[in-house]
Coordinates of C-alpha atoms and ligand atoms in Angstrom, one line a residue:
X26 CA -30.2 13.6 63.8
X27 CA -29.2 12.1 60.5
X28 CA -26.9 9.1 60.8
X29 CA -23.3 9.6 59.6
X30 CA -22.4 8.4 56.1
X31 CA -20.2 5.3 56.5
X32 CA -17.4 5.3 53.9
X33 CA -15.2 2.4 52.8
X34 CA -12.0 3.2 50.9
X35 CA -10.2 0.7 48.7
X36 CA -6.7 2.0 48.0
X37 CA -4.6 4.0 50.4
X38 CA -1.9 5.3 48.1
X39 CA -1.2 8.9 47.0
X40 CA -4.9 9.7 46.7
X41 CA -6.5 7.3 49.2
X42 CA -4.3 8.4 52.1
X43 CA -5.0 12.0 51.4
X44 CA -8.7 11.3 51.3
X45 CA -8.6 9.8 54.8
X46 CA -6.6 12.8 56.0
X47 CA -8.9 15.3 54.4
X48 CA -12.1 13.7 55.8
X49 CA -10.5 13.8 59.3
X50 CA -9.2 17.4 58.9
X51 CA -12.5 18.7 57.5
X52 CA -14.8 16.7 59.7
X53 CA -16.7 19.6 61.3
X54 CA -17.0 21.6 58.1
X55 CA -18.2 18.5 56.2
X56 CA -20.8 17.8 58.8
X57 CA -22.1 21.4 58.7
X58 CA -22.2 21.4 54.9
X59 CA -23.8 18.0 54.4
X60 CA -26.1 18.0 57.5
X61 CA -24.5 14.8 58.6
X62 CA -21.1 13.5 59.5
X63 CA -18.9 11.5 57.1
X64 CA -16.9 8.7 58.7
X65 CA -14.3 6.4 57.2
X66 CA -15.3 3.1 58.8
X67 CA -13.4 0.5 56.7
X68 CA -10.4 0.5 54.3
X69 CA -8.3 -1.9 52.3
X70 CA -5.2 -1.9 50.3
X71 CA -2.7 -4.5 49.0
X72 CA -0.5 -4.6 52.1
X73 CA -1.9 -4.2 55.6
X74 CA 1.6 -4.0 57.0
X75 CA 2.8 -1.0 54.9
X76 CA 3.6 2.1 56.9
X77 CA 1.2 4.8 55.8
X78 CA 1.4 7.7 58.4
X79 CA -2.4 7.4 58.8
X80 CA -4.5 7.1 62.0
X81 CA -6.7 4.1 61.3
X82 CA -7.6 3.5 64.9
X83 CA -11.2 2.1 65.0
X84 CA -11.3 1.6 61.2
X85 CA -11.9 -2.0 60.0
X86 CA -9.4 -3.5 57.6
X87 CA -11.4 -5.4 54.9
X88 CA -9.9 -8.6 53.5
X89 CA -10.1 -7.2 50.0
X90 CA -11.8 -4.7 47.7
X91 CA -14.7 -7.0 46.8
X92 CA -15.3 -7.8 50.5
X93 CA -15.2 -4.1 51.3
X94 CA -17.7 -3.3 48.5
X95 CA -20.1 -5.9 49.7
X96 CA -19.8 -4.9 53.4
X97 CA -23.4 -4.1 54.6
X98 CA -21.9 -1.7 57.1
X99 CA -20.8 0.9 54.6
X100 CA -23.0 3.3 52.6
X101 CA -20.4 4.6 50.1
X102 CA -17.6 2.7 48.4
X103 CA -14.6 4.7 47.3
X104 CA -12.3 3.1 44.7
X105 CA -8.8 4.5 44.7
X106 CA -6.8 1.5 43.5
X107 CA -6.6 2.4 39.8
X108 CA -6.5 0.2 36.7
X109 CA -8.9 -0.2 33.8
X110 CA -9.9 -3.8 34.9
X111 CA -9.9 -5.9 38.0
X112 CA -10.3 -5.7 40.9
X113 CA -11.6 -2.2 40.5
X114 CA -14.4 -3.1 38.0
X115 CA -15.9 -6.0 40.0
X116 CA -15.5 -4.1 43.3
X117 CA -17.5 -1.1 42.0
X118 CA -20.1 -3.4 40.4
X119 CA -20.5 -5.2 43.7
X120 CA -21.0 -2.0 45.6
X121 CA -23.5 -0.6 43.0
X122 CA -25.5 -3.9 42.9
X123 CA -25.7 -3.7 46.7
X124 CA -27.4 -0.3 46.2
X125 CA -24.4 1.6 47.5
X126 CA -23.0 4.8 46.0
X127 CA -19.6 4.8 44.5
X128 CA -16.9 7.4 44.2
X129 CA -13.8 6.8 42.1
X130 CA -10.9 8.8 40.6
X131 CA -10.2 6.1 38.0
X132 CA -10.2 7.6 34.5
X133 CA -9.0 4.4 32.9
X134 CA -11.9 2.4 34.2
X135 CA -14.6 5.1 33.5
X136 CA -13.3 5.6 30.0
X137 CA -13.5 1.9 29.3
X138 CA -16.4 0.7 31.4
X139 CA -18.2 3.9 32.4
X140 CA -21.5 3.0 30.6
X141 CA -21.7 -0.4 32.1
X142 CA -21.1 1.1 35.6
X143 CA -23.5 4.0 35.0
X144 CA -26.2 1.4 34.0
X145 CA -25.6 -0.5 37.2
X146 CA -25.8 2.7 39.2
X147 CA -29.1 3.6 37.5
X148 CA -30.6 0.2 38.0
X149 CA -29.8 0.0 41.7
X150 CA -30.3 3.6 42.7
X151 CA -26.8 4.5 43.8
X152 CA -24.6 7.4 42.7
X153 CA -21.5 7.0 40.5
X154 CA -19.3 10.0 41.0
X155 CA -15.9 10.5 39.2
X156 CA -15.0 14.2 39.5
X157 CA -11.4 13.4 40.3
X158 CA -11.0 11.3 37.2
X159 CA -10.5 14.4 35.0
X160 CA -8.4 17.3 36.0
X161 CA -8.2 16.3 39.7
X162 CA -9.3 19.3 41.7
X163 CA -10.8 21.2 38.7
X164 CA -14.6 20.7 39.0
X165 CA -15.0 20.0 35.3
X166 CA -17.3 17.0 35.5
X167 CA -19.8 18.9 37.7
X168 CA -19.5 22.0 35.5
X169 CA -20.4 20.0 32.3
X170 CA -22.9 17.7 34.0
X171 CA -24.8 20.2 36.2
X172 CA -23.5 23.7 35.9
X173 CA -24.0 23.8 32.1
X174 CA -27.1 21.5 31.9
X175 CA -29.0 24.3 30.2
X176 CA -26.3 25.2 27.6
X177 CA -25.6 23.6 24.3
X178 CA -21.8 22.9 24.2
X179 CA -19.9 23.3 20.9
X180 CA -16.4 22.5 22.0
X181 CA -14.5 21.5 25.1
X182 CA -10.7 21.5 25.0
X183 CA -7.9 21.5 27.4
X184 CA -4.6 20.7 28.9
X185 CA -5.3 17.5 30.7
X186 CA -1.9 16.1 31.4
X187 CA 0.5 18.0 33.6
X188 CA 3.6 16.0 32.6
X189 CA 3.2 17.0 29.0
X190 CA 2.6 20.6 29.9
X191 CA 5.6 20.7 32.2
X192 CA 7.8 19.3 29.4
X193 CA 6.5 21.7 26.8
X194 CA 6.9 24.7 29.2
X195 CA 10.5 23.8 30.0
X196 CA 11.3 23.2 26.3
X197 CA 9.9 26.6 25.4
X198 CA 11.4 28.6 28.3
X199 CA 14.8 27.1 28.3
X200 CA 15.3 25.9 24.7
X201 CA 15.9 22.3 25.9
X202 CA 15.1 19.1 24.0
X203 CA 12.1 16.8 24.7
X204 CA 14.5 14.1 26.0
X205 CA 16.2 16.5 28.5
X206 CA 12.9 17.8 29.8
X207 CA 11.4 14.3 30.1
X208 CA 14.4 13.2 32.2
X209 CA 14.0 16.2 34.5
X210 CA 10.2 15.4 34.8
X211 CA 11.1 11.9 35.8
X212 CA 13.7 13.1 38.4
X213 CA 11.1 15.5 39.9
X214 CA 8.4 12.8 40.1
X215 CA 6.2 14.5 37.4
X216 CA 6.6 11.6 35.0
X217 CA 6.4 7.8 35.5
X218 CA 9.4 5.6 34.9
X219 CA 7.5 4.5 31.7
X220 CA 6.3 7.9 30.5
X221 CA 4.7 6.7 27.3
X222 CA 1.1 6.7 28.6
X223 CA 1.5 10.4 29.3
X224 CA 3.7 11.7 26.5
X225 CA 2.0 9.6 23.8
X226 CA -1.3 11.3 24.7
X227 CA -3.2 8.2 26.0
X228 CA -3.8 9.7 29.5
X229 CA -5.3 12.8 27.8
X230 CA -7.4 10.6 25.5
X231 CA -9.1 8.8 28.4
X232 CA -10.0 12.1 30.1
X233 CA -11.2 13.6 26.8
X234 CA -13.4 10.6 26.1
X235 CA -15.2 11.2 29.4
X236 CA -15.5 15.0 28.8
X237 CA -16.9 14.4 25.3
X238 CA -19.6 12.2 26.7
X239 CA -20.6 14.7 29.3
X240 CA -20.5 17.6 26.8
X241 CA -22.4 16.0 23.9
X242 CA -24.6 13.4 25.6
X243 CA -22.8 10.6 23.7
X244 CA -21.6 7.2 24.9
X245 CA -18.0 7.2 26.1
X246 CA -15.9 6.1 23.1
X247 CA -12.2 6.0 23.9
X248 CA -11.5 4.2 20.6
X249 CA -13.0 7.2 18.7
X250 CA -10.2 9.5 20.0
X251 CA -7.4 10.4 17.5
X252 CA -4.1 10.4 19.5
X253 CA -0.7 11.9 18.8
X254 CA 1.9 12.6 21.5
X255 CA 4.5 15.3 22.0
X256 CA 7.8 13.4 21.4
X257 CA 8.3 14.8 17.9
X258 CA 8.1 18.5 19.1
X259 CA 11.5 20.3 18.9
X260 CA 12.8 23.5 20.5
X261 CA 12.9 24.9 16.9
X262 CA 9.1 24.4 16.6
X263 CA 8.5 26.2 19.9
X264 CA 10.8 29.1 18.8
X265 CA 9.0 29.4 15.5
X266 CA 5.6 29.2 17.2
X267 CA 6.6 32.0 19.6
X268 CA 7.8 34.2 16.6
X269 CA 4.5 33.7 15.0
X270 CA 2.5 34.5 18.1
X271 CA 1.7 31.0 19.3
X272 CA 2.5 28.4 22.0
X273 CA 2.4 24.7 21.6
X274 CA 0.3 22.7 24.1
X275 CA -0.8 19.1 24.1
X276 CA -4.6 19.6 23.9
X277 CA -7.5 17.2 24.1
X278 CA -10.2 18.7 21.9
X279 CA -13.8 17.5 21.5
X280 CA -16.0 19.4 19.2
X281 CA -19.3 19.1 17.4
X282 CA -18.8 19.5 13.6
X283 CA -21.1 19.0 10.6
X284 CA -19.2 15.7 10.0
X285 CA -19.8 14.4 13.5
X286 CA -18.0 14.7 16.8
X287 CA -14.2 15.2 16.6
X288 CA -12.2 13.9 19.5
X289 CA -8.6 14.5 19.1
X290 CA -5.4 14.7 21.2
X291 CA -2.3 16.2 19.6
X292 CA 0.3 18.9 20.0
X293 CA -1.6 22.1 19.1
X294 CA -0.6 25.7 18.4
X295 CA -2.7 28.1 20.4
X296 CA -2.6 31.9 20.1
X297 CA -0.3 33.3 22.8
X298 CA -3.2 35.6 23.9
X299 CA -5.6 32.8 24.6
X300 CA -6.4 31.7 28.2
X301 CA -5.1 28.2 27.6
X302 CA -1.7 29.5 26.4
X303 CA -1.1 31.1 29.8
X304 CA -1.3 27.7 31.5
X305 CA 2.3 26.7 32.3
X306 CA 4.0 23.8 34.1
X307 CA 2.1 20.9 35.6
X308 CA -1.2 23.0 35.8
X309 CA -4.2 21.8 33.9
X310 CA -7.0 23.8 32.2
X311 CA -10.2 23.2 30.4
X312 CA -12.1 25.7 28.2
X313 CA -15.8 25.2 27.3
X314 CA -17.4 27.0 24.4
X315 CA -21.1 27.0 25.1
X316 CA -23.8 28.4 22.8
X317 CA -24.5 32.1 23.5
X318 CA -21.9 32.5 26.3
X319 CA -18.3 33.5 26.2
X320 CA -15.8 30.7 26.7
X321 CA -15.4 29.5 30.3
X322 CA -11.9 28.4 31.3
X323 CA -11.2 26.4 34.5
X324 CA -7.6 26.2 35.6
X325 CA -6.0 24.2 38.5
X326 CA -4.0 21.3 39.7
X327 CA -4.7 18.2 37.6
X328 CA -2.8 15.7 39.8
X329 CA -1.4 15.1 43.2
X330 CA -2.8 13.6 46.4
X331 CA -4.3 16.7 48.0
X332 CA -5.7 18.0 44.7
X333 CA -7.3 14.7 43.8
X334 CA -8.6 14.1 47.3
X335 CA -10.3 17.5 47.2
X336 CA -12.5 16.3 44.3
X337 CA -13.0 12.8 45.8
X338 CA -14.2 14.3 49.1
X339 CA -16.6 16.7 47.3
X340 CA -18.1 13.6 45.5
X341 CA -18.5 11.9 48.9
X342 CA -20.1 15.0 50.2
X343 CA -22.7 14.8 47.4
X344 CA -23.5 11.3 48.5
X345 CA -23.9 12.4 52.1
X346 CA -26.3 15.2 51.0
X347 CA -28.3 12.7 49.0
X348 CA -27.5 14.4 45.6
X349 CA -27.5 11.9 42.8
X350 CA -26.9 13.1 39.3
X351 CA -26.9 10.7 36.3
X352 CA -23.2 9.8 35.9
X353 CA -23.0 11.1 32.3
X354 CA -25.6 13.8 32.7
X355 CA -28.6 11.9 31.4
X356 CA -30.1 8.4 31.6
X357 CA -27.8 5.9 29.9
X358 CA -30.5 4.9 27.5
X359 CA -30.6 8.4 26.0
X360 CA -26.9 8.7 25.5
X361 CA -26.3 8.7 21.7
X362 CA -23.8 6.7 19.7
X363 CA -20.8 8.8 18.9
X364 CA -20.8 9.9 15.3
X365 CA -17.1 10.0 14.8
X366 CA -15.8 12.8 12.5
X367 CA -12.9 11.3 10.5
X368 CA -9.6 13.0 11.2
X369 CA -8.9 13.4 7.4
X370 CA -11.9 15.7 7.3
X371 CA -10.6 17.9 10.1
X372 CA -10.5 21.5 9.1
X373 CA -8.2 24.1 10.6
X374 CA -5.0 26.0 10.1
X375 CA -1.7 24.2 10.0
X376 CA 1.9 24.9 10.9
X377 CA 4.3 23.1 8.6
X378 CA 8.0 23.0 9.0
X379 CA 10.1 21.6 6.2
X380 CA 13.8 21.2 5.8
X381 CA 14.2 22.4 2.2
X382 CA 17.2 21.6 0.1
X383 CA 18.8 24.8 -0.8
X384 CA 18.1 24.7 -4.5
X385 CA 16.6 27.5 -6.7
X386 CA 12.9 27.0 -7.0
X387 CA 12.4 24.8 -4.0
X388 CA 10.0 27.2 -2.2
X389 CA 8.1 27.7 -5.5
X390 CA 7.7 23.9 -5.8
X391 CA 6.4 23.7 -2.3
X392 CA 3.9 26.6 -2.9
X393 CA 2.7 25.0 -6.1
X394 CA 1.9 21.7 -4.4
X395 CA 0.0 23.5 -1.7
X396 CA -1.9 25.6 -4.3
X397 CA -2.8 22.3 -6.2
X398 CA -4.6 21.3 -3.1
X399 CA -6.3 24.7 -2.8
X400 CA -4.3 25.4 0.4
X401 CA -3.9 29.1 1.0
X402 CA -0.7 30.2 2.8
X403 CA -1.1 32.8 5.6
X404 CA 2.7 33.2 6.0
X405 CA 5.9 31.6 4.9
X406 CA 9.3 32.1 6.5
X407 CA 12.6 30.7 5.4
X408 CA 14.6 30.5 8.5
X409 CA 18.4 30.7 8.8
X410 CA 19.5 27.2 9.8
X411 CA 20.9 26.9 13.4
X412 CA 24.6 27.5 13.7
X413 CA 24.9 29.7 10.6
X414 CA 25.2 33.4 11.3
X415 CA 22.9 35.7 9.5
X416 CA 24.7 37.0 6.4
X417 CA 27.2 34.1 6.4
X418 CA 27.6 32.5 3.0
X419 CA 25.6 29.3 2.8
X420 CA 26.7 26.4 0.7
X421 CA 24.3 25.5 -2.1
X422 CA 23.4 22.3 -0.4
X423 CA 22.9 23.7 3.1
X424 CA 19.3 22.7 4.1
X425 CA 17.0 25.6 5.0
X426 CA 14.1 25.3 7.4
X427 CA 10.9 26.7 5.7
X428 CA 7.9 27.4 8.0
X429 CA 4.5 27.8 6.6
X430 CA 1.2 28.7 8.3
X431 CA -1.9 27.8 6.3
X432 CA -5.4 29.3 6.4
X433 CA -8.1 26.8 7.4
X434 CA -7.9 23.7 5.2
X435 CA -8.8 20.1 5.3
X436 CA -6.3 17.6 6.9
X437 CA -6.2 15.2 3.9
X438 CA -5.4 18.1 1.5
X439 CA -2.3 18.9 3.7
X440 CA -1.2 15.2 3.6
X441 CA -1.6 15.1 -0.2
X442 CA 0.4 18.3 -0.7
X443 CA 3.2 17.1 1.5
X444 CA 3.3 13.7 -0.2
X445 CA 3.8 15.5 -3.5
X446 CA 6.5 17.7 -2.0
X447 CA 8.3 14.6 -0.7
X448 CA 8.0 12.9 -4.1
X449 CA 9.8 15.9 -5.7
X450 CA 12.7 15.4 -3.3
X451 CA 12.9 19.1 -2.5
X452 CA 13.0 18.5 1.2
X453 CA 14.9 16.2 3.5
X454 CA 13.4 14.3 6.4
X455 CA 9.8 14.2 7.4
X456 CA 7.7 17.4 7.4
X457 CA 6.6 18.6 10.9
X458 CA 2.9 19.4 11.0
X459 CA 1.2 21.0 14.0
X460 CA -2.5 21.8 14.0
X461 CA -3.6 25.3 15.0
X462 CA -6.6 25.8 17.3
X463 CA -8.2 29.2 17.2
X464 CA -9.9 30.5 20.3
Ligands
LIG11 N1 -2.1 10.4 41.9 C1 -2.7 11.3 41.2 O1 -2.2 12.5 41.1 C2 -4.0 11.0 40.6 C3 -4.8 12.1 40.0 C4 -6.0 11.8 39.5 C5 -6.5 10.6 39.5 N2 -5.8 9.6 40.1 C6 -6.4 8.2 40.1 O2 -6.6 7.8 41.5 C7 -6.4 6.4 41.6 C8 -5.3 6.1 42.6 O3 -4.1 6.7 42.2 P1 -2.9 6.8 43.3 O4 -1.9 7.7 42.6 O5 -3.3 7.0 44.6 O6 -2.3 5.3 43.2 P2 -1.2 4.6 44.1 O7 -0.5 5.6 44.9 O8 -0.5 3.6 43.3 O9 -2.2 3.8 45.2 C9 -2.9 2.7 44.8 C10 -3.5 2.0 46.1 O10 -4.3 1.0 45.7 C11 -3.9 -0.2 46.4 N3 -4.2 -1.3 45.5 C12 -3.7 -1.6 44.3 N4 -4.1 -2.7 43.8 C13 -4.9 -3.3 44.8 C14 -5.5 -4.5 44.9 N5 -5.5 -5.4 43.9 N6 -6.2 -4.7 46.0 C15 -6.2 -3.8 47.1 N7 -5.6 -2.7 47.0 C16 -4.9 -2.4 45.9 C17 -2.5 0.0 46.8 O11 -2.1 -0.8 47.9 P3 -0.7 -0.7 48.6 O12 -0.5 0.6 49.1 O13 -0.7 -1.8 49.7 O14 0.3 -1.0 47.5 C18 -2.4 1.5 47.0 O15 -2.8 1.8 48.4 C19 -6.1 5.9 40.2 O16 -7.2 5.5 39.5 C20 -5.5 7.2 39.5 O17 -5.7 7.2 38.1 C21 -4.6 9.8 40.6

């Protein structure tokens, strides 16, 4: 009879409490699947007195996370406190140095200190599992690390933040502004009181940095991720995208190019027919382009207590079974430095929306500046400004939205062309530029 795996959990919030419940509810199935029982034997959180609706009878309350991590009576330390620094970092290091295995859902910590922790796990023989850190219940870490171990990966991209996808979905379906949808997301609990981490793209960037490392065998490099959020997207952009056969999503994209590895987070136009374009609301999705195989798309809940607990418990089950994969898919020593592809050299199609002054020759001026930069235009549409009925007489100075789609071109060429257009004063305001990602 194999002894039960004794688990200590630091953090009993949204995720931690659901992990305790899931281990309890799935006890028999987990025992059967792992060949041994999994028991939560000790826990800790900030406040012992807080009401948690959890049955913790017989479970030891540790003085703090470091004490719990060092407890010789636990085999597996589960970190569910969050935060890119202390006490999570020291607690995990303490557990690893004591030869224990660690499970965490902490993307901020793994994106920042993942290599240091992976090294400690390697040195001391424990596992470091973080499936829940990216895409919650979507098994994307395991898929990249183990399922596709034999496949060269060219690109991995996805919708990794449910708050942003919820906002963009509402904006598209109901024609509402970014601010209105953000307010609703906050009211419904999908967005934090300070939503900037989500809507400015930083949450996606942390997850993307982890995926890029797993996909390309490179060291996690959060600083190498180019980040742009969704706050500048307007309902007009979404309408124009729809007319042109696209949807706008906040994507995290990591891809191998001749110039290095691109890691970028930005609003992206994706063909309406693509798998990723079908993903609406708070749902997450990740697509993997592997050499010689059609794209694989995984879709599912990217947040929430139950969804995240599902991945945490799967990671604990691996520890119980004695499965120990290298945290980033290969020994830390053999992870390569990330050769960062500069964003100015990014190549792709672009959507450009300009508010053109209604003068004769304006469109010709715009086209000339694009041609000077060798940018080919796939389509150009002069849209009737909102509020003016088709056929109504327009004043000479009424601004007219002009929407262009370019063929693949280099990012710096687009910037140079638009600077020239602005210098000629034929447009008002700042041009809106959205990159297009082909599937
Ligand atoms: N929520 C999600 O949907 C989700 C999805 C994917 C990943 N994650 C990740 O999962 C982790 C936990 O998230 P969560 O949403 O469950 O957070 P949460 O609801 O805020 O819970 C955090 C828990 O950690 C405890 N804690 C915080 N600081 C502590 C400290 N210094 N010492 C001891 N305990 C401490 C808190 O104690 P008290 O209860 O006493 O305050 C609380 O129980 C984070 O890394 C997060 O990024 C969350």
